[in-house]
Coordinates of N, CA and C in Angstrom, one line a residue:
X231 N -24.8 -91.4 206.5 CA -25.8 -92.0 205.7 C -25.2 -92.6 204.4
X232 N -25.3 -93.9 204.3 CA -24.8 -94.6 203.1 C -25.6 -94.4 201.9
X233 N -25.0 -94.1 200.8 CA -25.7 -93.9 199.5 C -25.2 -94.9 198.5
X234 N -26.1 -95.8 198.0 CA -25.7 -96.8 197.1 C -26.4 -96.5 195.8
X235 N -25.7 -96.4 194.7 CA -26.2 -96.0 193.4 C -25.9 -97.2 192.4
X236 N -26.9 -97.5 191.6 CA -26.8 -98.6 190.6 C -27.7 -98.3 189.4
X237 N -27.2 -98.4 188.2 CA -28.1 -98.1 187.1 C -28.6 -99.4 186.4
X238 N -27.7 -100.4 186.3 CA -28.1 -101.6 185.6 C -28.8 -102.7 186.4
X239 N -28.6 -102.7 187.7 CA -29.2 -103.7 188.5 C -29.9 -103.1 189.8
X240 N -30.8 -103.9 190.3 CA -31.5 -103.5 191.5 C -30.7 -103.8 192.7
X241 N -30.6 -102.8 193.7 CA -29.8 -103.0 194.9 C -30.8 -103.7 195.9
X242 N -30.5 -105.0 196.1 CA -31.4 -105.8 197.0 C -30.9 -105.6 198.4
X243 N -31.7 -106.1 199.4 CA -31.4 -106.0 200.8 C -30.1 -106.7 201.1
X244 N -29.9 -107.9 200.4 CA -28.7 -108.6 200.7 C -27.4 -107.9 200.2
X245 N -27.5 -107.2 199.1 CA -26.4 -106.4 198.6 C -26.1 -105.3 199.5
X246 N -27.1 -104.6 200.0 CA -27.0 -103.5 200.9 C -26.4 -103.9 202.2
X247 N -26.8 -105.1 202.7 CA -26.2 -105.6 204.0 C -24.8 -105.9 203.8
X248 N -24.4 -106.5 202.7 CA -23.0 -106.9 202.5 C -22.1 -105.6 202.4
X249 N -22.6 -104.6 201.8 CA -21.8 -103.3 201.7 C -21.7 -102.7 203.1
X250 N -22.9 -102.6 203.8 CA -22.8 -102.0 205.1 C -21.9 -102.8 206.0
X251 N -21.9 -104.1 205.9 CA -21.0 -104.9 206.7 C -19.5 -104.6 206.4
X252 N -19.2 -104.4 205.2 CA -17.8 -104.0 204.8 C -17.4 -102.7 205.4
X253 N -18.4 -101.7 205.3 CA -18.1 -100.4 205.8 C -18.1 -100.4 207.4
X254 N -18.8 -101.3 208.0 CA -18.7 -101.3 209.5 C -17.3 -101.7 210.0
X255 N -16.6 -102.5 209.2 CA -15.2 -102.9 209.5 C -14.3 -101.7 209.6
X256 N -14.7 -100.6 208.8 CA -13.9 -99.4 208.9 C -14.1 -98.6 210.2
X257 N -15.2 -98.9 210.9 CA -15.4 -98.2 212.1 C -14.5 -98.6 213.2
X258 N -13.7 -99.7 213.0 CA -12.8 -100.1 214.1 C -11.7 -99.0 214.3
X259 N -11.5 -98.2 213.4 CA -10.4 -97.2 213.5 C -10.9 -95.9 214.2
X260 N -12.1 -95.9 214.6 CA -12.7 -94.8 215.4 C -12.6 -93.5 214.6
X261 N -12.8 -93.5 213.3 CA -12.8 -92.3 212.5 C -14.2 -92.2 211.9
X262 N -14.7 -91.0 211.9 CA -16.1 -90.7 211.4 C -16.1 -90.8 209.9
X263 N -16.9 -91.6 209.3 CA -17.1 -91.7 207.8 C -18.1 -90.6 207.4
X264 N -17.7 -89.8 206.4 CA -18.5 -88.7 206.0 C -19.1 -89.0 204.6
X265 N -20.4 -89.1 204.4 CA -21.1 -89.4 203.2 C -20.4 -90.5 202.3
X266 N -20.4 -91.7 202.8 CA -20.0 -92.8 202.0 C -20.9 -93.0 200.8
X267 N -20.3 -93.1 199.6 CA -21.1 -93.3 198.4 C -20.5 -94.5 197.6
X268 N -21.4 -95.4 197.3 CA -21.0 -96.6 196.6 C -21.8 -96.6 195.2
X269 N -21.0 -96.9 194.1 CA -21.6 -96.9 192.8 C -21.3 -98.3 192.2
X270 N -22.4 -99.0 191.8 CA -22.3 -100.3 191.3 C -22.7 -100.3 189.8
X271 N -21.8 -100.8 189.0 CA -22.1 -100.8 187.5 C -21.8 -102.2 187.0
X272 N -22.5 -102.6 186.0 CA -22.2 -103.9 185.4 C -21.7 -103.7 183.9
X273 N -20.5 -104.2 183.7 CA -19.9 -104.0 182.3 C -19.8 -105.4 181.7
X274 N -20.6 -105.8 180.8 CA -20.7 -107.1 180.2 C -20.8 -108.2 181.3
X275 N -19.7 -108.9 181.6 CA -19.8 -110.0 182.6 C -19.2 -109.5 183.9
X276 N -18.6 -108.3 184.0 CA -17.9 -107.9 185.2 C -18.8 -106.9 186.0
X277 N -18.7 -107.0 187.3 CA -19.3 -106.0 188.2 C -18.2 -105.1 188.6
X278 N -18.5 -103.8 188.5 CA -17.5 -102.8 189.0 C -18.1 -102.0 190.1
X279 N -17.4 -101.9 191.2 CA -17.9 -101.2 192.4 C -16.9 -100.1 192.7
X280 N -17.3 -98.9 192.9 CA -16.5 -97.8 193.2 C -17.1 -97.2 194.5
X281 N -16.1 -96.9 195.5 CA -16.5 -96.3 196.8 C -15.7 -95.1 197.0
X282 N -16.4 -94.0 197.4 CA -15.7 -92.8 197.9 C -16.3 -92.5 199.2
X283 N -15.4 -92.3 200.2 CA -15.7 -92.1 201.6 C -14.9 -90.9 202.0
X284 N -15.7 -89.9 202.6 CA -15.0 -88.7 203.1 C -14.6 -89.0 204.6
X285 N -13.5 -88.4 204.9 CA -12.9 -88.5 206.3 C -12.6 -87.1 206.8
X286 N -12.5 -86.8 208.1 CA -12.1 -85.5 208.5 C -10.8 -85.1 208.0
X287 N -9.9 -86.0 207.7 CA -8.5 -85.7 207.3 C -8.3 -85.9 205.8
X288 N -9.3 -86.3 205.0 CA -9.2 -86.5 203.6 C -10.3 -87.3 203.0
X289 N -10.0 -88.0 201.9 CA -10.9 -88.8 201.3 C -10.3 -90.2 201.0
X290 N -11.2 -91.2 200.9 CA -10.7 -92.6 200.5 C -11.5 -92.9 199.2
X291 N -10.8 -93.6 198.3 CA -11.5 -94.0 197.1 C -10.9 -95.4 196.8
X292 N -11.9 -96.3 196.4 CA -11.5 -97.7 196.1 C -12.4 -98.1 194.9
X293 N -11.8 -99.0 194.1 CA -12.5 -99.5 192.9 C -12.2 -101.0 192.8
X294 N -13.1 -101.8 192.5 CA -12.9 -103.2 192.3 C -13.8 -103.8 191.2
X295 N -13.2 -104.8 190.5 CA -14.0 -105.4 189.4 C -13.9 -106.9 189.7
X296 N -15.0 -107.6 189.4 CA -15.0 -109.1 189.5 C -16.2 -109.6 188.8
X297 N -16.2 -110.9 188.4 CA -17.3 -111.5 187.8 C -18.4 -111.8 188.8
X298 N -18.0 -111.9 190.1 CA -18.9 -112.1 191.2 C -19.1 -110.8 191.9
X299 N -20.4 -110.4 192.1 CA -20.7 -109.1 192.7 C -20.2 -109.1 194.2
X300 N -20.4 -110.2 194.9 CA -19.9 -110.2 196.3 C -18.4 -110.2 196.5
X301 N -17.7 -110.8 195.5 CA -16.3 -110.8 195.5 C -15.8 -109.4 195.3
X302 N -16.5 -108.6 194.4 CA -16.1 -107.3 194.1 C -16.3 -106.4 195.4
X303 N -17.4 -106.6 196.1 CA -17.7 -105.9 197.3 C -16.6 -106.1 198.3
X304 N -16.2 -107.4 198.5 CA -15.2 -107.8 199.4 C -13.8 -107.1 199.1
X305 N -13.5 -107.1 197.8 CA -12.2 -106.5 197.4 C -12.2 -105.0 197.6
X306 N -13.3 -104.4 197.3 CA -13.5 -103.0 197.5 C -13.3 -102.6 199.0
X307 N -13.9 -103.4 199.9 CA -13.8 -103.2 201.3 C -12.4 -103.4 201.8
X308 N -11.7 -104.4 201.3 CA -10.3 -104.6 201.7 C -9.4 -103.4 201.3
X309 N -9.7 -102.9 200.1 CA -8.9 -101.8 199.6 C -9.1 -100.5 200.5
X310 N -10.4 -100.3 200.9 CA -10.7 -99.2 201.8 C -10.0 -99.4 203.1
X311 N -10.1 -100.6 203.7 CA -9.5 -100.9 205.0 C -8.0 -100.6 204.9
X312 N -7.3 -101.0 203.8 CA -5.9 -100.8 203.7 C -5.5 -99.4 203.7
X313 N -6.3 -98.6 202.9 CA -6.1 -97.1 202.8 C -6.3 -96.5 204.2
X314 N -7.3 -96.8 204.9 CA -7.6 -96.2 206.2 C -6.6 -96.6 207.2
X315 N -6.1 -97.9 207.2 CA -5.1 -98.3 208.1 C -3.8 -97.6 207.9
X316 N -3.5 -97.3 206.6 CA -2.3 -96.6 206.3 C -2.4 -95.1 206.7
X317 N -3.6 -94.6 206.6 CA -3.8 -93.2 207.0 C -3.8 -93.0 208.5
X318 N -4.4 -93.9 209.2 CA -4.4 -93.8 210.7 C -3.1 -94.1 211.3
X319 N -2.2 -94.9 210.7 CA -1.0 -95.3 211.3 C 0.2 -94.4 210.8
X320 N -0.1 -93.5 209.9 CA 1.0 -92.7 209.3 C 1.8 -91.9 210.3
X321 N 1.1 -91.3 211.3 CA 1.9 -90.5 212.2 C 2.8 -91.3 213.1
X322 N 2.5 -92.6 213.3 CA 3.3 -93.5 214.1 C 4.4 -94.1 213.4
X323 N 4.4 -94.0 212.1 CA 5.5 -94.7 211.3 C 6.8 -93.9 211.5
X324 N 7.8 -94.7 211.7 CA 9.2 -94.1 211.9 C 10.0 -94.3 210.6
X325 N 9.9 -93.4 209.8 CA 10.6 -93.5 208.5 C 12.0 -93.0 208.6
X326 N 12.2 -92.0 209.4 CA 13.6 -91.5 209.6 C 13.9 -91.5 211.1
X327 N 14.6 -92.4 211.5 CA 15.0 -92.4 212.9 C 16.4 -91.8 213.0
X328 N 16.5 -90.6 213.6 CA 17.7 -90.0 213.7 C 18.4 -90.4 215.0
X329 N 19.6 -90.8 215.0 CA 20.3 -91.1 216.2 C 20.7 -89.8 216.9
X330 N 20.5 -89.8 218.2 CA 20.8 -88.6 219.0 C 22.3 -88.4 218.9
X331 N 22.7 -87.1 218.7 CA 24.1 -86.7 218.5 C 24.6 -86.3 219.9
X332 N 24.5 -87.1 220.8 CA 25.0 -86.8 222.2 C 26.5 -87.1 222.3
X333 N 27.2 -86.2 222.7 CA 28.6 -86.4 223.0 C 28.7 -86.4 224.5
X334 N 29.3 -87.4 225.1 CA 29.5 -87.5 226.5 C 30.5 -86.5 227.0
X335 N 30.0 -85.6 227.9 CA 30.9 -84.6 228.4 C 31.9 -85.2 229.4
X336 N 31.6 -86.4 229.9 CA 32.4 -87.0 230.9 C 33.7 -87.5 230.3
X337 N 33.6 -88.0 229.1 CA 34.8 -88.5 228.4 C 35.4 -87.5 227.5
X338 N 36.7 -87.3 227.8 CA 37.4 -86.3 226.9 C 38.7 -87.0 226.5
X339 N 38.9 -87.0 225.2 CA 40.1 -87.7 224.7 C 41.2 -86.6 224.6
X340 N 42.3 -87.0 225.2 CA 43.5 -86.1 225.1 C 44.6 -86.8 224.3
X341 N 45.0 -86.1 223.3 CA 46.0 -86.6 222.4 C 47.3 -86.4 223.0
X342 N 48.1 -87.5 223.1 CA 49.5 -87.4 223.6 C 50.3 -88.1 222.6
X343 N 51.4 -87.5 222.4 CA 52.4 -88.1 221.5 C 53.4 -88.8 222.4
X344 N 53.2 -90.1 222.5 CA 54.1 -90.9 223.3 C 55.4 -91.3 222.6
X345 N 55.3 -91.6 221.3 CA 56.4 -92.0 220.6 C 57.1 -90.9 219.8
X346 N 57.1 -89.7 220.4 CA 57.7 -88.6 219.7 C 59.2 -88.7 219.7
X347 N 59.8 -88.3 218.7 CA 61.3 -88.4 218.6 C 62.0 -87.2 219.3

């Protein structure tokens, strides 16, 4: 259940649709979103949007500011997508690839002194 909170402005149906659309893009990762909460505030001429979304493996938090409300919603959604993408692909990342330390048992080097005096 999506919870949108705003003190200074009214959350219209269009704003709600835009936020829901951005959060639907997160569903591509097949991870259950737990209690997503969006807070919209207006500071002078800037709109500030904060989103906190719970996941089974942790939490996501994103914040965006812009003079345009819809641009701030888009930026916030992109930040959440980036965090979720990083979180879901973290187990697949190969940060340390260790080369196998296999010594071939078939090959054995024998040291011979051919030029011995």
